[in-house]
Amino acid sequence: RWRRSSDGSPAIFSGNWRIILALTRSSVKPAFKVRLYRGEDREGLISVVNAVCAEGRWMRTRRFEPTPAWEHALANSDCPCHLLLMAIDGPRIIGWCRIFPTGEDREGEVGLGLLPPYRNQGLGTQMLRQAVQWAKTRRFSRLILTTRADNGRAICVFKSCGFTAAASNQEGWMEMALSL
């Protein structure tokens, strides 16, 4: 037998056992999406980058400081020389993954960030795997990235996608690389 609970949410009744499915709007999260950056994402993306940088630990700067590569990517969303992925929760940008060419022969630099509530859910790994596949199709020969040497969570994600430690410095940063 099917009945509705007093709050209007669906409920299932089976004999003497009652299993309630609390399917209210507040309890059902939309699926996260990963998609390419669009020009209208600019302000939302910069806001997310600023929030991650403001944590003060995982990024080299305390706020978004656009490099020429960032400016190019933000202004030219359809340029095939770079990749800029957005992690989305409903209408909200919650993270990014990017590959920008380094200027070295067929080498790309990876950057990745997620807002704190969205970490440890596989989303960073999903974005990074998509980015690595994109780099392979674009015939990149190598990807590099820099992370904090004590950022075990990120290092685990990078290693799961094939990156290995390439170098570290005394300031606590580690370079990692992936040959494609």
GROMACS .gro file of N, CA and C in nm:
model
  540
    1ARG      N    1   0.083  -0.118   0.000
    1ARG     CA    2   0.000   0.000   0.000
    1ARG      C    3   0.087   0.124   0.000
    2TRP      N    4   0.047   0.224  -0.074
    2TRP     CA    5   0.116   0.354  -0.078
    2TRP      C    6   0.032   0.457  -0.006
    3ARG      N    7   0.097   0.534   0.077
    3ARG     CA    8   0.030   0.644   0.146
    3ARG      C    9   0.125   0.762   0.153
    4ARG      N   10   0.071   0.876   0.178
    4ARG     CA   11   0.153   0.996   0.199
    4ARG      C   12   0.169   1.019   0.348
    5SER      N   13   0.288   1.067   0.386
    5SER     CA   14   0.309   1.101   0.527
    5SER      C   15   0.244   1.235   0.555
    6SER      N   16   0.240   1.274   0.682
    6SER     CA   17   0.172   1.397   0.721
    6SER      C   18   0.234   1.522   0.659
    7ASP      N   19   0.364   1.517   0.624
    7ASP     CA   20   0.426   1.635   0.564
    7ASP      C   21   0.415   1.635   0.412
    8GLY      N   22   0.346   1.537   0.355
    8GLY     CA   23   0.324   1.533   0.211
    8GLY      C   24   0.429   1.459   0.132
    9SER      N   25   0.536   1.415   0.198
    9SER     CA   26   0.640   1.343   0.125
    9SER      C   27   0.596   1.198   0.104
   10PRO      N   28   0.642   1.136  -0.006
   10PRO     CA   29   0.601   0.998  -0.031
   10PRO      C   30   0.650   0.904   0.079
   11ALA      N   31   0.572   0.804   0.109
   11ALA     CA   32   0.611   0.703   0.206
   11ALA      C   33   0.565   0.567   0.154
   12ILE      N   34   0.638   0.466   0.188
   12ILE     CA   35   0.601   0.330   0.149
   12ILE      C   36   0.564   0.255   0.276
   13PHE      N   37   0.451   0.186   0.273
   13PHE     CA   38   0.410   0.103   0.385
   13PHE      C   39   0.402  -0.040   0.335
   14SER      N   40   0.465  -0.130   0.405
   14SER     CA   41   0.462  -0.270   0.365
   14SER      C   42   0.430  -0.353   0.489
   15GLY      N   43   0.306  -0.400   0.498
   15GLY     CA   44   0.264  -0.477   0.615
   15GLY      C   45   0.285  -0.396   0.742
   16ASN      N   46   0.353  -0.458   0.840
   16ASN     CA   47   0.381  -0.389   0.965
   16ASN      C   48   0.507  -0.304   0.958
   17TRP      N   49   0.585  -0.319   0.851
   17TRP     CA   50   0.710  -0.243   0.837
   17TRP      C   51   0.684  -0.115   0.762
   18ARG      N   52   0.740  -0.008   0.814
   18ARG     CA   53   0.718   0.122   0.751
   18ARG      C   54   0.853   0.180   0.709
   19ILE      N   55   0.870   0.202   0.581
   19ILE     CA   56   0.992   0.261   0.528
   19ILE      C   57   0.956   0.397   0.470
   20ILE      N   58   1.014   0.497   0.524
   20ILE     CA   59   0.981   0.632   0.478
   20ILE      C   60   1.090   0.683   0.385
   21LEU      N   61   1.049   0.729   0.271
   21LEU     CA   62   1.140   0.792   0.177
   21LEU      C   63   1.121   0.942   0.188
   22ALA      N   64   1.210   1.007   0.252
   22ALA     CA   65   1.198   1.152   0.272
   22ALA      C   66   1.251   1.224   0.149
   23LEU      N   67   1.166   1.234   0.051
   23LEU     CA   68   1.207   1.297  -0.074
   23LEU      C   69   1.160   1.442  -0.077
   24THR      N   70   1.220   1.521   0.005
   24THR     CA   71   1.187   1.663   0.005
   24THR      C   72   1.293   1.736  -0.074
   25ARG      N   73   1.263   1.854  -0.117
   25ARG     CA   74   1.358   1.932  -0.196
   25ARG      C   75   1.489   1.955  -0.123
   26SER      N   76   1.484   1.976   0.005
   26SER     CA   77   1.606   2.005   0.080
   26SER      C   78   1.695   1.882   0.096
   27SER      N   79   1.639   1.763   0.086
   27SER     CA   80   1.720   1.644   0.109
   27SER      C   81   1.771   1.579  -0.020
   28VAL      N   82   1.723   1.622  -0.134
   28VAL     CA   83   1.766   1.563  -0.259
   28VAL      C   84   1.861   1.658  -0.330
   29LYS      N   85   1.986   1.615  -0.342
   29LYS     CA   86   2.086   1.698  -0.408
   29LYS      C   87   2.087   1.667  -0.557
   30PRO      N   88   2.096   1.771  -0.640
   30PRO     CA   89   2.109   1.744  -0.783
   30PRO      C   90   2.246   1.683  -0.811
   31ALA      N   91   2.256   1.609  -0.917
   31ALA     CA   92   2.384   1.549  -0.955
   31ALA      C   93   2.481   1.660  -0.997
   32PHE      N   94   2.605   1.645  -0.957
   32PHE     CA   95   2.706   1.740  -0.999
   32PHE      C   96   2.732   1.718  -1.147
   33LYS      N   97   2.765   1.825  -1.216
   33LYS     CA   98   2.797   1.816  -1.358
   33LYS      C   99   2.936   1.872  -1.380
   34VAL      N  100   3.001   1.822  -1.482
   34VAL     CA  101   3.127   1.877  -1.527
   34VAL      C  102   3.106   1.917  -1.672
   35ARG      N  103   3.138   2.041  -1.704
   35ARG     CA  104   3.121   2.090  -1.841
   35ARG      C  105   3.230   2.189  -1.874
   36LEU      N  106   3.237   2.224  -2.001
   36LEU     CA  107   3.334   2.323  -2.045
   36LEU      C  108   3.295   2.463  -1.997
   37TYR      N  109   3.395   2.544  -1.976
   37TYR     CA  110   3.376   2.685  -1.939
   37TYR      C  111   3.303   2.758  -2.051
   38ARG      N  112   3.216   2.851  -2.011
   38ARG     CA  113   3.148   2.942  -2.104
   38ARG      C  114   3.178   3.084  -2.059
   39GLY      N  115   3.175   3.176  -2.152
   39GLY     CA  116   3.204   3.316  -2.121
   39GLY      C  117   3.124   3.371  -2.004
   40GLU      N  118   2.999   3.330  -1.992
   40GLU     CA  119   2.914   3.381  -1.884
   40GLU      C  120   2.953   3.324  -1.747
   41ASP      N  121   3.045   3.229  -1.744
   41ASP     CA  122   3.092   3.171  -1.617
   41ASP      C  123   3.200   3.255  -1.549
   42ARG      N  124   3.252   3.355  -1.618
   42ARG     CA  125   3.370   3.428  -1.571
   42ARG      C  126   3.360   3.471  -1.425
   43GLU      N  127   3.258   3.547  -1.389
   43GLU     CA  128   3.249   3.600  -1.252
   43GLU      C  129   3.233   3.489  -1.148
   44GLY      N  130   3.151   3.389  -1.179
   44GLY     CA  131   3.133   3.278  -1.087
   44GLY      C  132   3.261   3.199  -1.067
   45LEU      N  133   3.335   3.177  -1.175
   45LEU     CA  134   3.462   3.105  -1.166
   45LEU      C  135   3.563   3.184  -1.083
   46ILE      N  136   3.576   3.312  -1.111
   46ILE     CA  137   3.670   3.395  -1.035
   46ILE      C  138   3.633   3.394  -0.887
   47SER      N  139   3.505   3.397  -0.856
   47SER     CA  140   3.459   3.393  -0.717
   47SER      C  141   3.502   3.262  -0.650
   48VAL      N  142   3.489   3.150  -0.720
   48VAL     CA  143   3.529   3.021  -0.664
   48VAL      C  144   3.681   3.014  -0.648
   49VAL      N  145   3.756   3.061  -0.747
   49VAL     CA  146   3.902   3.063  -0.735
   49VAL      C  147   3.942   3.147  -0.614
   50ASN      N  148   3.879   3.263  -0.598
   50ASN     CA  149   3.908   3.349  -0.483
   50ASN      C  150   3.878   3.277  -0.351
   51ALA      N  151   3.768   3.205  -0.345
   51ALA     CA  152   3.731   3.134  -0.222
   51ALA      C  153   3.834   3.026  -0.188
   52VAL      N  154   3.878   2.951  -0.288
   52VAL     CA  155   3.977   2.846  -0.264
   52VAL      C  156   4.111   2.908  -0.225
   53CYS      N  157   4.150   3.014  -0.295
   53CYS     CA  158   4.276   3.083  -0.262
   53CYS      C  159   4.272   3.142  -0.121
   54ALA      N  160   4.157   3.193  -0.081
   54ALA     CA  161   4.144   3.258   0.049
   54ALA      C  162   4.164   3.160   0.165
   55GLU      N  163   4.153   3.031   0.140
   55GLU     CA  164   4.181   2.934   0.245
   55GLU      C  165   4.325   2.948   0.294
   56GLY      N  166   4.410   3.004   0.207
   56GLY     CA  167   4.545   3.038   0.247
   56GLY      C  168   4.646   2.926   0.253
   57ARG      N  169   4.608   2.807   0.219
   57ARG     CA  170   4.700   2.696   0.233
   57ARG      C  171   4.731   2.625   0.103
   58TRP      N  172   4.631   2.603   0.020
   58TRP     CA  173   4.648   2.513  -0.094
   58TRP      C  174   4.692   2.582  -0.222
   59MET      N  175   4.677   2.710  -0.232
   59MET     CA  176   4.716   2.783  -0.352
   59MET      C  177   4.832   2.877  -0.320
   60ARG      N  178   4.905   2.915  -0.423
   60ARG     CA  179   5.022   3.002  -0.402
   60ARG      C  180   4.984   3.147  -0.376
   61THR      N  181   4.864   3.186  -0.413
   61THR     CA  182   4.820   3.324  -0.392
   61THR      C  183   4.695   3.325  -0.305
   62ARG      N  184   4.664   3.440  -0.248
   62ARG     CA  185   4.546   3.454  -0.160
   62ARG      C  186   4.420   3.491  -0.238
   63ARG      N  187   4.436   3.522  -0.366
   63ARG     CA  188   4.321   3.557  -0.449
   63ARG      C  189   4.358   3.530  -0.594
   64PHE      N  190   4.259   3.537  -0.681
   64PHE     CA  191   4.281   3.515  -0.823
   64PHE      C  192   4.371   3.624  -0.878
   65GLU      N  193   4.482   3.584  -0.935
   65GLU     CA  194   4.575   3.676  -1.000
   65GLU      C  195   4.592   3.627  -1.143
   66PRO      N  196   4.519   3.688  -1.236
   66PRO     CA  197   4.517   3.635  -1.372
   66PRO      C  198   4.651   3.646  -1.444
   67THR      N  199   4.698   3.535  -1.493
   67THR     CA  200   4.817   3.530  -1.577
   67THR      C  201   4.770   3.550  -1.722
   68PRO      N  202   4.861   3.570  -1.814
   68PRO     CA  203   4.819   3.578  -1.955
   68PRO      C  204   4.744   3.452  -2.000
   69ALA      N  205   4.785   3.336  -1.952
   69ALA     CA  206   4.716   3.211  -1.990
   69ALA      C  207   4.572   3.211  -1.938
   70TRP      N  208   4.552   3.257  -1.813
   70TRP     CA  209   4.417   3.265  -1.758
   70TRP      C  210   4.333   3.364  -1.838
   71GLU      N  211   4.388   3.481  -1.866
   71GLU     CA  212   4.313   3.582  -1.942
   71GLU      C  213   4.272   3.528  -2.078
   72HIS      N  214   4.365   3.458  -2.143
   72HIS     CA  215   4.334   3.399  -2.274
   72HIS      C  216   4.220   3.298  -2.262
   73ALA      N  217   4.228   3.210  -2.163
   73ALA     CA  218   4.125   3.107  -2.145
   73ALA      C  219   3.989   3.169  -2.114
   74LEU      N  220   3.987   3.272  -2.031
   74LEU     CA  221   3.860   3.335  -1.994
   74LEU      C  222   3.798   3.411  -2.110
   75ALA      N  223   3.881   3.466  -2.197
   75ALA     CA  224   3.831   3.545  -2.310
   75ALA      C  225   3.802   3.461  -2.434
   76ASN      N  226   3.860   3.342  -2.441
   76ASN     CA  227   3.849   3.259  -2.561
   76ASN      C  228   3.806   3.117  -2.525
   77SER      N  229   3.682   3.102  -2.485
   77SER     CA  230   3.635   2.973  -2.436
   77SER      C  231   3.642   2.862  -2.541
   78ASP      N  232   3.640   2.898  -2.668
   78ASP     CA  233   3.641   2.795  -2.772
   78ASP      C  234   3.780   2.770  -2.831
   79CYS      N  235   3.885   2.828  -2.773
   79CYS     CA  236   4.021   2.806  -2.822
   79CYS      C  237   4.065   2.663  -2.792
   80PRO      N  238   4.114   2.590  -2.892
   80PRO     CA  239   4.152   2.450  -2.871
   80PRO      C  240   4.287   2.430  -2.800
   81CYS      N  241   4.358   2.538  -2.769
   81CYS     CA  242   4.491   2.522  -2.709
   81CYS      C  243   4.486   2.499  -2.559
   82HIS      N  244   4.373   2.521  -2.496
   82HIS     CA  245   4.362   2.503  -2.351
   82HIS      C  246   4.231   2.432  -2.317
   83LEU      N  247   4.223   2.386  -2.194
   83LEU     CA  248   4.101   2.324  -2.143
   83LEU      C  249   4.065   2.393  -2.012
   84LEU      N  250   3.939   2.427  -1.997
   84LEU     CA  251   3.890   2.485  -1.872
   84LEU      C  252   3.754   2.420  -1.843
   85LEU      N  253   3.755   2.328  -1.746
   85LEU     CA  254   3.634   2.257  -1.706
   85LEU      C  255   3.574   2.322  -1.582
   86MET      N  256   3.441   2.321  -1.576
   86MET     CA  257   3.369   2.373  -1.461
   86MET      C  258   3.297   2.257  -1.391
   87ALA      N  259   3.306   2.253  -1.260
   87ALA     CA  260   3.223   2.163  -1.180
   87ALA      C  261   3.103   2.245  -1.136
   88ILE      N  262   2.984   2.190  -1.155
   88ILE     CA  263   2.860   2.264  -1.133
   88ILE      C  264   2.770   2.186  -1.038
   89ASP      N  265   2.708   2.258  -0.945
   89ASP     CA  266   2.604   2.202  -0.859
   89ASP      C  267   2.480   2.288  -0.882
   90GLY      N  268   2.387   2.237  -0.962
   90GLY     CA  269   2.273   2.319  -1.002
   90GLY      C  270   2.323   2.435  -1.086
   91PRO      N  271   2.291   2.558  -1.049
   91PRO     CA  272   2.340   2.673  -1.126
   91PRO      C  273   2.475   2.726  -1.077
   92ARG      N  274   2.527   2.667  -0.971
   92ARG     CA  275   2.645   2.721  -0.904
   92ARG      C  276   2.775   2.654  -0.947
   93ILE      N  277   2.876   2.734  -0.978
   93ILE     CA  278   3.009   2.681  -1.005
   93ILE      C  279   3.073   2.647  -0.871
   94ILE      N  280   3.127   2.526  -0.861
   94ILE     CA  281   3.184   2.480  -0.734
   94ILE      C  282   3.331   2.440  -0.746
   95GLY      N  283   3.382   2.440  -0.870
   95GLY     CA  284   3.522   2.404  -0.889
   95GLY      C  285   3.563   2.413  -1.034
   96TRP      N  286   3.690   2.388  -1.058
   96TRP     CA  287   3.744   2.396  -1.193
   96TRP      C  288   3.861   2.300  -1.207
   97CYS      N  289   3.891   2.267  -1.331
   97CYS     CA  290   4.013   2.196  -1.367
   97CYS      C  291   4.058   2.256  -1.499
   98ARG      N  292   4.186   2.287  -1.508
   98ARG     CA  293   4.236   2.352  -1.628
   98ARG      C  294   4.365   2.288  -1.675
   99ILE      N  295   4.388   2.297  -1.805
   99ILE     CA  296   4.518   2.265  -1.864
   99ILE      C  297   4.553   2.382  -1.954
  100PHE      N  298   4.665   2.445  -1.925
  100PHE     CA  299   4.717   2.553  -2.008
  100PHE      C  300   4.852   2.509  -2.064
  101PRO      N  301   4.880   2.539  -2.191
  101PRO     CA  302   5.011   2.506  -2.245
  101PRO      C  303   5.120   2.583  -2.171
  102THR      N  304   5.235   2.518  -2.152
  102THR     CA  305   5.345   2.582  -2.077
  102THR      C  306   5.440   2.659  -2.167
  103GLY      N  307   5.436   2.632  -2.295
  103GLY     CA  308   5.535   2.690  -2.386
  103GLY      C  309   5.642   2.590  -2.422
  104GLU      N  310   5.656   2.487  -2.339
  104GLU     CA  311   5.746   2.376  -2.372
  104GLU      C  312   5.674   2.288  -2.474
  105ASP      N  313   5.749   2.212  -2.550
  105ASP     CA  314   5.692   2.129  -2.655
  105ASP      C  315   5.588   2.031  -2.601
  106ARG      N  316   5.463   2.051  -2.639
  106ARG     CA  317   5.351   1.963  -2.607
  106ARG      C  318   5.336   1.934  -2.458
  107GLU      N  319   5.365   2.032  -2.375
  107GLU     CA  320   5.352   2.017  -2.230
  107GLU      C  321   5.240   2.108  -2.181
  108GLY      N  322   5.160   2.057  -2.087
  108GLY     CA  323   5.052   2.135  -2.030
  108GLY      C  324   5.061   2.139  -1.878
  109GLU      N  325   5.015   2.250  -1.821
  109GLU     CA  326   5.013   2.265  -1.675
  109GLU      C  327   4.870   2.251  -1.626
  110VAL      N  328   4.851   2.166  -1.526
  110VAL     CA  329   4.720   2.137  -1.470
  110VAL      C  330   4.697   2.222  -1.346
  111GLY      N  331   4.575   2.271  -1.331
  111GLY     CA  332   4.531   2.337  -1.209
  111GLY      C  333   4.393   2.285  -1.174
  112LEU      N  334   4.367   2.268  -1.046
  112LEU     CA  335   4.242   2.207  -1.001
  112LEU      C  336   4.203   2.266  -0.867
  113GLY      N  337   4.076   2.296  -0.850
  113GLY     CA  338   4.028   2.344  -0.721
  113GLY      C  339   3.879   2.317  -0.704
  114LEU      N  340   3.840   2.289  -0.580
  114LEU     CA  341   3.700   2.267  -0.544
  114LEU      C  342   3.670   2.337  -0.413
  115LEU      N  343   3.549   2.389  -0.401
  115LEU     CA  344   3.506   2.446  -0.274
  115LEU      C  345   3.504   2.335  -0.168
  116PRO      N  346   3.534   2.368  -0.042
  116PRO     CA  347   3.546   2.265   0.063
  116PRO      C  348   3.429   2.167   0.076
  117PRO      N  349   3.302   2.210   0.068
  117PRO     CA  350   3.195   2.112   0.086
  117PRO      C  351   3.187   2.005  -0.023
  118TYR      N  352   3.256   2.026  -0.133
  118TYR     CA  353   3.246   1.936  -0.248
  118TYR      C  354   3.368   1.845  -0.262
  119ARG      N  355   3.460   1.853  -0.169
  119ARG     CA  356   3.579   1.769  -0.173
  119ARG      C  357   3.547   1.629  -0.119
  120ASN      N  358   3.633   1.534  -0.152
  120ASN     CA  359   3.619   1.395  -0.105
  120ASN      C  360   3.493   1.327  -0.156
  121GLN      N  361   3.447   1.366  -0.274
  121GLN     CA  362   3.329   1.303  -0.333
  121GLN      C  363   3.358   1.249  -0.473
  122GLY      N  364   3.485   1.251  -0.513
  122GLY     CA  365   3.524   1.198  -0.643
  122GLY      C  366   3.516   1.297  -0.758
  123LEU      N  367   3.473   1.418  -0.729
  123LEU     CA  368   3.455   1.518  -0.834
  123LEU      C  369   3.588   1.566  -0.890
  124GLY      N  370   3.687   1.587  -0.805
  124GLY     CA  371   3.819   1.628  -0.851
  124GLY      C  372   3.882   1.521  -0.939
  125THR      N  373   3.868   1.396  -0.898
  125THR     CA  374   3.920   1.284  -0.976
  125THR      C  375   3.850   1.278  -1.112
  126GLN      N  376   3.720   1.295  -1.112
  126GLN     CA  377   3.643   1.292  -1.237
  126GLN      C  378   3.692   1.401  -1.332
  127MET      N  379   3.708   1.523  -1.281
  127MET     CA  380   3.754   1.632  -1.367
  127MET      C  381   3.895   1.606  -1.418
  128LEU      N  382   3.982   1.559  -1.330
  128LEU     CA  383   4.121   1.534  -1.371
  128LEU      C  384   4.128   1.425  -1.477
  129ARG      N  385   4.050   1.320  -1.463
  129ARG     CA  386   4.050   1.213  -1.564
  129ARG      C  387   4.002   1.266  -1.699
  130GLN      N  388   3.899   1.350  -1.697
  130GLN     CA  389   3.852   1.410  -1.822
  130GLN      C  390   3.961   1.498  -1.883
  131ALA      N  391   4.031   1.572  -1.800
  131ALA     CA  392   4.138   1.660  -1.848
  131ALA      C  393   4.252   1.579  -1.910
  132VAL      N  394   4.290   1.470  -1.845
  132VAL     CA  395   4.398   1.385  -1.898
  132VAL      C  396   4.356   1.328  -2.034
  133GLN      N  397   4.232   1.283  -2.045
  133GLN     CA  398   4.184   1.231  -2.174
  133GLN      C  399   4.188   1.339  -2.281
  134TRP      N  400   4.146   1.460  -2.246
  134TRP     CA  401   4.151   1.572  -2.341
  134TRP      C  402   4.295   1.595  -2.387
  135ALA      N  403   4.390   1.594  -2.294
  135ALA     CA  404   4.531   1.617  -2.328
  135ALA      C  405   4.583   1.508  -2.421
  136LYS      N  406   4.540   1.386  -2.400
  136LYS     CA  407   4.583   1.277  -2.489
  136LYS      C  408   4.530   1.300  -2.631
  137THR      N  409   4.404   1.341  -2.642
  137THR     CA  410   4.347   1.364  -2.776
  137THR      C  411   4.413   1.483  -2.845
  138ARG      N  412   4.467   1.575  -2.768
  138ARG     CA  413   4.536   1.693  -2.824
  138ARG      C  414   4.685   1.667  -2.843
  139ARG      N  415   4.726   1.544  -2.817
  139ARG     CA  416   4.864   1.500  -2.836
  139ARG      C  417   4.966   1.575  -2.749
  140PHE      N  418   4.924   1.609  -2.628
  140PHE     CA  419   5.021   1.658  -2.530
  140PHE      C  420   5.113   1.541  -2.497
  141SER      N  421   5.238   1.568  -2.468
  141SER     CA  422   5.330   1.460  -2.433
  141SER      C  423   5.348   1.448  -2.282
  142ARG      N  424   5.316   1.558  -2.211
  142ARG     CA  425   5.342   1.558  -2.067
  142ARG      C  426   5.252   1.662  -2.000
  143LEU      N  427   5.204   1.628  -1.881
  143LEU     CA  428   5.130   1.722  -1.797
  143LEU      C  429   5.208   1.740  -1.668
  144ILE      N  430   5.209   1.863  -1.619
  144ILE     CA  431   5.276   1.893  -1.493
  144ILE      C  432   5.180   1.968  -1.402
  145LEU      N  433   5.208   1.966  -1.273
  145LEU     CA  434   5.130   2.042  -1.176
  145LEU      C  435   5.216   2.065  -1.054
  146THR      N  436   5.172   2.159  -0.972
  146THR     CA  437   5.239   2.187  -0.845
  146THR      C  438   5.134   2.180  -0.735
  147THR      N  439   5.166   2.112  -0.626
  147THR     CA  440   5.076   2.102  -0.512
  147THR      C  441   5.156   2.112  -0.384
  148ARG      N  442   5.088   2.135  -0.275
  148ARG     CA  443   5.155   2.135  -0.145
  148ARG      C  444   5.201   1.993  -0.114
  149ALA      N  445   5.322   1.980  -0.066
  149ALA     CA  446   5.378   1.848  -0.033
  149ALA      C  447   5.301   1.780   0.080
  150ASP      N  448   5.228   1.859   0.161
  150ASP     CA  449   5.150   1.803   0.271
  150ASP      C  450   5.001   1.791   0.238
  151ASN      N  451   4.965   1.809   0.112
  151ASN     CA  452   4.825   1.797   0.071
  151ASN      C  453   4.798   1.653   0.026
  152GLY      N  454   4.791   1.565   0.124
  152GLY     CA  455   4.775   1.422   0.097
  152GLY      C  456   4.654   1.389   0.013
  153ARG      N  457   4.544   1.458   0.037
  153ARG     CA  458   4.420   1.433  -0.038
  153ARG      C  459   4.442   1.459  -0.187
  154ALA      N  460   4.502   1.574  -0.220
  154ALA     CA  461   4.527   1.607  -0.361
  154ALA      C  462   4.630   1.513  -0.423
  155ILE      N  463   4.735   1.483  -0.349
  155ILE     CA  464   4.840   1.394  -0.400
  155ILE      C  465   4.780   1.257  -0.433
  156CYS      N  466   4.690   1.210  -0.350
  156CYS     CA  467   4.623   1.082  -0.375
  156CYS      C  468   4.542   1.087  -0.506
  157VAL      N  469   4.470   1.197  -0.528
  157VAL     CA  470   4.394   1.214  -0.652
  157VAL      C  471   4.489   1.214  -0.772
  158PHE      N  472   4.597   1.292  -0.762
  158PHE     CA  473   4.690   1.302  -0.875
  158PHE      C  474   4.755   1.167  -0.904
  159LYS      N  475   4.795   1.095  -0.801
  159LYS     CA  476   4.856   0.963  -0.821
  159LYS      C  477   4.756   0.866  -0.882
  160SER      N  478   4.630   0.874  -0.842
  160SER     CA  479   4.528   0.783  -0.897
  160SER      C  480   4.508   0.805  -1.047
  161CYS      N  481   4.548   0.921  -1.096
  161CYS     CA  482   4.537   0.952  -1.239
  161CYS      C  483   4.670   0.936  -1.311
  162GLY      N  484   4.771   0.882  -1.241
  162GLY     CA  485   4.898   0.851  -1.306
  162GLY      C  486   5.012   0.947  -1.282
  163PHE      N  487   4.990   1.055  -1.211
  163PHE     CA  488   5.098   1.151  -1.184
  163PHE      C  489   5.196   1.092  -1.083
  164THR      N  490   5.322   1.130  -1.098
  164THR     CA  491   5.426   1.090  -1.003
  164THR      C  492   5.502   1.213  -0.958
  165ALA      N  493   5.562   1.204  -0.840
  165ALA     CA  494   5.641   1.315  -0.787
  165ALA      C  495   5.760   1.338  -0.878
  166ALA      N  496   5.782   1.465  -0.915
  166ALA     CA  497   5.895   1.500  -1.002
  166ALA      C  498   6.001   1.576  -0.924
  167ALA      N  499   5.958   1.660  -0.831
  167ALA     CA  500   6.053   1.740  -0.751
  167ALA      C  501   5.977   1.803  -0.636
  168SER      N  502   6.050   1.841  -0.533
  168SER     CA  503   5.991   1.919  -0.424
  168SER      C  504   6.093   2.023  -0.382
  169ASN      N  505   6.043   2.127  -0.315
  169ASN     CA  506   6.135   2.231  -0.271
  169ASN      C  507   6.119   2.254  -0.121
  170GLN      N  508   6.204   2.337  -0.067
  170GLN     CA  509   6.206   2.359   0.077
  170GLN      C  510   6.088   2.442   0.126
  171GLU      N  511   6.016   2.505   0.035
  171GLU     CA  512   5.901   2.586   0.075
  171GLU      C  513   5.774   2.503   0.090
  172GLY      N  514   5.785   2.372   0.073
  172GLY     CA  515   5.670   2.285   0.094
  172GLY      C  516   5.587   2.253  -0.029
  173TRP      N  517   5.637   2.285  -0.146
  173TRP     CA  518   5.564   2.257  -0.270
  173TRP      C  519   5.624   2.137  -0.340
  174MET      N  520   5.540   2.061  -0.408
  174MET     CA  521   5.583   1.942  -0.482
  174MET      C  522   5.538   1.955  -0.627
  175GLU      N  523   5.628   1.925  -0.718
  175GLU     CA  524   5.593   1.918  -0.859
  175GLU      C  525   5.564   1.773  -0.893
  176MET      N  526   5.459   1.753  -0.972
  176MET     CA  527   5.423   1.619  -1.017
  176MET      C  528   5.410   1.622  -1.168
  177ALA      N  529   5.429   1.507  -1.231
  177ALA     CA  530   5.425   1.501  -1.376
  177ALA      C  531   5.359   1.371  -1.421
  178LEU      N  532   5.305   1.377  -1.541
  178LEU     CA  533   5.244   1.261  -1.605
  178LEU      C  534   5.288   1.260  -1.750
  179SER      N  535   5.357   1.155  -1.790
  179SER     CA  536   5.394   1.137  -1.931
  179SER      C  537   5.276   1.072  -2.002
  180LEU      N  538   5.240   1.127  -2.117
  180LEU     CA  539   5.124   1.075  -2.191
  180LEU      C  540   5.169   0.992  -2.310
   0.00000   0.00000   0.00000
